[in-house]
């Protein structure tokens, strides 16, 4: 039981490049989330999903897209990376009737 | 490790002493609170939670106190150990599973 895994762990992009971050969970959780964490700030919700095939915008969705084609996977895409998207990205998942979120180890993204 | 510890308030505690980490929450409508622990280079990890109809909850070596009058939450760690060194942050939930707001965190340093 690996819990929540994220790929890749580190990435450096040039401005304008695109990439996809992959989150996978093996706990059969319904809900999945993408957050970004910046120094001095709390976790901020980018997008989330309440089930396979559904996605919704969070607090800071601009510049990101997501897809949840399979229940266990939640993908975060950056179509045209900007330096303001330099951050640490965390994926999380939870069961339907629990507030407790299980987090992945994070992806550190640097956009130059 | 990640840079999440920058610009955070820091609490330094001698090994074996008790630690008290405080959190002021913002929304008087919040009805559920969680404390997370984040070690360097890792994702946040659930520690303990409390509902708004309670003012105290105990776990293993941890106690959470809730004062709704002044919108204050605290996490007490008994007999602090080196493994407790991490960033701790609270999260509040104000209606609906998606409306979770995370605090910025406090860095706990345990002095051996």
Short mmCIF file of C-alpha atoms in Angstrom, two decimals:
data_model
loop_
_atom_site.label_atom_id
_atom_site.label_comp_id
_atom_site.label_asym_id
_atom_site.label_seq_id
_atom_site.Cartn_x
_atom_site.Cartn_y
_atom_site.Cartn_z
CA UNK A 1 0.00 0.00 0.00
CA UNK A 2 1.95 3.00 -1.30
CA UNK A 3 -0.63 5.64 -0.29
CA UNK A 4 -0.32 8.78 -2.42
CA UNK A 5 2.55 9.00 -4.88
CA UNK A 6 3.62 11.89 -7.09
CA UNK A 7 5.70 11.99 -10.25
CA UNK A 8 8.16 13.63 -10.78
CA UNK A 9 9.80 14.73 -7.52
CA UNK A 10 11.68 17.62 -9.09
CA UNK A 11 11.42 19.48 -12.37
CA UNK A 12 12.90 22.58 -13.93
CA UNK A 13 11.02 24.23 -16.78
CA UNK A 14 11.67 27.20 -18.98
CA UNK A 15 8.98 29.86 -19.29
CA UNK A 16 6.40 28.77 -21.83
CA UNK A 17 7.08 25.04 -21.58
CA UNK A 18 4.36 22.62 -20.61
CA UNK A 19 4.32 19.63 -18.31
CA UNK A 20 2.03 17.25 -16.47
CA UNK A 21 2.29 16.22 -12.84
CA UNK A 22 0.90 12.81 -11.99
CA UNK A 23 -0.73 11.86 -8.71
CA UNK A 24 -1.72 8.29 -7.94
CA UNK A 25 -3.44 6.81 -4.89
CA UNK A 26 -4.13 3.17 -4.09
CA UNK A 27 -6.62 3.71 -1.24
CA UNK A 28 -9.73 3.85 -3.43
CA UNK A 29 -10.40 7.42 -2.27
CA UNK A 30 -13.14 9.39 -3.96
CA UNK A 31 -11.73 12.86 -3.45
CA UNK A 32 -8.43 14.13 -4.79
CA UNK A 33 -6.77 17.54 -4.55
CA UNK A 34 -3.92 19.56 -5.94
CA UNK A 35 -2.30 22.22 -3.75
CA UNK A 36 0.63 24.54 -4.10
CA UNK A 37 2.79 25.57 -1.17
CA UNK A 38 4.87 28.71 -1.21
CA UNK A 39 7.21 30.05 1.51
CA UNK A 40 5.32 31.88 4.23
CA UNK A 41 1.94 30.80 2.88
CA UNK A 42 -0.38 27.97 3.70
CA UNK A 43 -1.41 25.33 1.24
CA UNK A 44 -3.60 26.78 -1.48
CA UNK A 45 -6.07 24.66 -3.37
CA UNK A 46 -5.62 24.67 -7.15
CA UNK A 47 -8.19 22.13 -8.36
CA UNK A 48 -9.98 19.18 -6.87
CA UNK A 49 -12.08 16.20 -7.89
CA UNK A 50 -14.99 14.56 -6.12
CA UNK A 51 -14.87 11.43 -8.23
CA UNK A 52 -13.76 9.83 -11.47
CA UNK A 53 -14.52 12.05 -14.44
CA UNK A 54 -15.18 15.19 -12.36
CA UNK A 55 -13.02 18.23 -11.63
CA UNK A 56 -13.61 21.61 -10.03
CA UNK A 57 -11.69 24.85 -9.49
CA UNK A 58 -10.16 25.70 -6.19
CA UNK A 59 -8.72 28.93 -4.84
CA UNK A 60 -5.92 29.47 -7.41
CA UNK A 61 -6.85 27.61 -10.64
CA UNK A 62 -5.51 30.02 -13.27
CA UNK A 63 -2.75 28.60 -15.45
CA UNK A 64 -3.51 24.99 -14.51
CA UNK A 65 -5.72 22.25 -15.87
CA UNK A 66 -6.59 18.87 -14.40
CA UNK A 67 -8.05 15.55 -15.42
CA UNK A 68 -9.39 12.57 -13.51
CA UNK A 69 -9.91 9.87 -16.12
CA UNK A 70 -9.29 7.08 -13.64
CA UNK A 71 -10.31 7.05 -9.99
CA UNK A 72 -6.78 6.41 -8.79
CA UNK A 73 -5.08 9.13 -10.86
CA UNK A 74 -5.30 12.92 -10.81
CA UNK A 75 -3.21 14.84 -13.34
CA UNK A 76 -2.19 18.49 -13.06
CA UNK A 77 -1.15 20.23 -16.26
CA UNK A 78 0.68 23.46 -16.92
CA UNK A 79 0.17 24.48 -20.53
CA UNK A 80 2.55 27.43 -20.56
CA UNK A 81 4.67 27.63 -17.44
CA UNK A 82 5.40 30.99 -15.82
CA UNK A 83 7.95 31.89 -13.10
CA UNK A 84 5.02 32.59 -10.74
CA UNK A 85 4.27 28.87 -10.87
CA UNK A 86 7.55 28.04 -9.18
CA UNK A 87 6.35 26.21 -6.09
CA UNK A 88 6.03 22.90 -4.32
CA UNK A 89 2.97 21.00 -5.47
CA UNK A 90 1.17 18.52 -3.26
CA UNK A 91 -1.51 16.05 -4.16
CA UNK A 92 -3.89 14.72 -1.54
CA UNK A 93 -6.80 12.31 -1.36
CA UNK A 94 -9.48 11.42 1.15
CA UNK A 95 -12.40 9.11 1.69
CA UNK A 96 -15.92 10.33 1.13
CA UNK A 97 -17.02 10.95 4.72
CA UNK A 98 -13.75 11.95 6.31
CA UNK A 99 -12.02 15.30 6.54
CA UNK A 100 -8.59 13.70 6.84
CA UNK A 101 -6.51 14.18 3.73
CA UNK A 102 -3.57 11.96 2.83
CA UNK A 103 -0.78 13.85 1.13
CA UNK A 104 1.84 12.80 -1.36
CA UNK A 105 5.54 13.70 -0.95
CA UNK A 106 5.36 16.73 -3.23
CA UNK A 107 6.87 17.91 -6.51
CA UNK A 108 9.27 20.81 -6.50
CA UNK A 109 8.84 22.80 -9.69
CA UNK A 110 11.10 25.64 -10.76
CA UNK A 111 10.24 27.78 -13.75
CA UNK A 112 13.07 29.93 -15.09
CA UNK B 1 14.50 19.62 1.79
CA UNK B 2 11.66 21.90 0.86
CA UNK B 3 11.72 25.61 1.65
CA UNK B 4 8.45 25.54 3.56
CA UNK B 5 10.25 26.50 6.79
CA UNK B 6 11.28 29.95 5.56
CA UNK B 7 9.68 32.98 7.20
CA UNK B 8 7.82 30.84 9.70
CA UNK B 9 7.61 31.49 13.44
CA UNK B 10 9.90 29.08 15.22
CA UNK B 11 9.48 27.39 18.58
CA UNK B 12 12.61 25.90 20.15
CA UNK B 13 12.03 23.32 22.86
CA UNK B 14 14.38 21.19 24.93
CA UNK B 15 14.01 17.46 24.41
CA UNK B 16 11.70 16.05 27.06
CA UNK B 17 9.84 19.32 27.66
CA UNK B 18 6.27 19.95 26.57
CA UNK B 19 5.57 21.99 23.45
CA UNK B 20 2.62 24.27 22.82
CA UNK B 21 1.92 25.43 19.28
CA UNK B 22 -0.77 28.00 18.72
CA UNK B 23 -3.06 28.80 15.84
CA UNK B 24 -5.54 31.62 15.39
CA UNK B 25 -8.27 30.75 12.97
CA UNK B 26 -10.25 33.23 10.97
CA UNK B 27 -13.76 31.96 10.37
CA UNK B 28 -16.22 31.81 13.24
CA UNK B 29 -18.30 29.41 11.13
CA UNK B 30 -15.53 26.79 11.03
CA UNK B 31 -16.76 23.57 12.56
CA UNK B 32 -13.85 21.23 12.19
CA UNK B 33 -10.12 21.64 12.78
CA UNK B 34 -7.09 19.52 12.00
CA UNK B 35 -3.45 19.69 12.97
CA UNK B 36 -0.88 18.54 10.43
CA UNK B 37 2.81 17.82 10.80
CA UNK B 38 5.16 18.39 7.88
CA UNK B 39 8.69 17.09 8.05
CA UNK B 40 11.33 18.49 5.75
CA UNK B 41 10.96 17.15 2.23
CA UNK B 42 7.68 15.40 2.92
CA UNK B 43 3.99 16.02 2.57
CA UNK B 44 1.78 17.03 5.50
CA UNK B 45 0.68 14.26 7.82
CA UNK B 46 -2.50 14.20 9.90
CA UNK B 47 -1.94 14.40 13.66
CA UNK B 48 -5.24 15.05 15.38
CA UNK B 49 -8.59 16.68 14.73
CA UNK B 50 -11.34 18.28 16.76
CA UNK B 51 -14.92 19.29 16.10
CA UNK B 52 -16.32 22.64 17.16
CA UNK B 53 -18.63 21.04 19.71
CA UNK B 54 -15.58 19.97 21.73
CA UNK B 55 -12.98 22.04 23.57
CA UNK B 56 -10.36 19.35 24.10
CA UNK B 57 -9.24 16.16 22.48
CA UNK B 58 -6.34 13.91 23.39
CA UNK B 59 -4.27 11.55 21.33
CA UNK B 60 -1.02 9.77 21.89
CA UNK B 61 1.29 12.44 23.43
CA UNK B 62 -0.77 15.19 21.77
CA UNK B 63 -3.68 17.27 22.97
CA UNK B 64 -5.64 19.82 20.98
CA UNK B 65 -7.48 22.64 22.74
CA UNK B 66 -10.13 24.75 21.08
CA UNK B 67 -11.30 28.14 22.34
CA UNK B 68 -14.10 29.29 20.10
CA UNK B 69 -14.61 32.53 22.01
CA UNK B 70 -11.26 33.88 20.83
CA UNK B 71 -10.96 31.64 17.76
CA UNK B 72 -7.84 29.97 19.02
CA UNK B 73 -6.50 26.47 18.63
CA UNK B 74 -3.48 24.94 20.30
CA UNK B 75 -1.53 21.73 19.95
CA UNK B 76 0.28 20.40 22.98
CA UNK B 77 2.99 17.79 22.56
CA UNK B 78 4.08 16.02 25.71
CA UNK B 79 7.71 14.98 26.28
CA UNK B 80 8.90 16.42 22.98
CA UNK B 81 11.31 14.20 21.05
CA UNK B 82 13.79 14.97 18.25
CA UNK B 83 11.42 13.23 15.83
CA UNK B 84 8.84 15.90 16.58
CA UNK B 85 10.95 18.50 14.78
CA UNK B 86 8.83 19.67 11.86
CA UNK B 87 6.48 22.39 10.69
CA UNK B 88 3.05 22.19 12.28
CA UNK B 89 0.00 23.87 10.85
CA UNK B 90 -3.66 23.94 11.57
CA UNK B 91 -6.48 23.70 9.09
CA UNK B 92 -10.05 24.85 9.52
CA UNK B 93 -13.12 23.65 7.72
CA UNK B 94 -16.01 26.06 7.31
CA UNK B 95 -18.88 24.14 5.84
CA UNK B 96 -18.45 21.55 3.14
CA UNK B 97 -15.54 19.26 2.64
CA UNK B 98 -13.85 21.54 0.11
CA UNK B 99 -13.71 24.70 2.20
CA UNK B 100 -10.55 23.86 4.08
CA UNK B 101 -8.19 26.72 4.89
CA UNK B 102 -4.63 25.95 5.94
CA UNK B 103 -2.56 28.12 8.24
CA UNK B 104 1.01 29.11 7.45
CA UNK B 105 2.59 26.97 10.14
CA UNK B 106 5.01 27.02 13.04
CA UNK B 107 8.42 25.41 12.92
CA UNK B 108 9.23 23.28 15.97
CA UNK B 109 12.91 22.74 16.71
CA UNK B 110 13.78 20.19 19.36
CA UNK B 111 17.09 20.77 21.11
CA UNK B 112 18.73 17.48 22.15
#
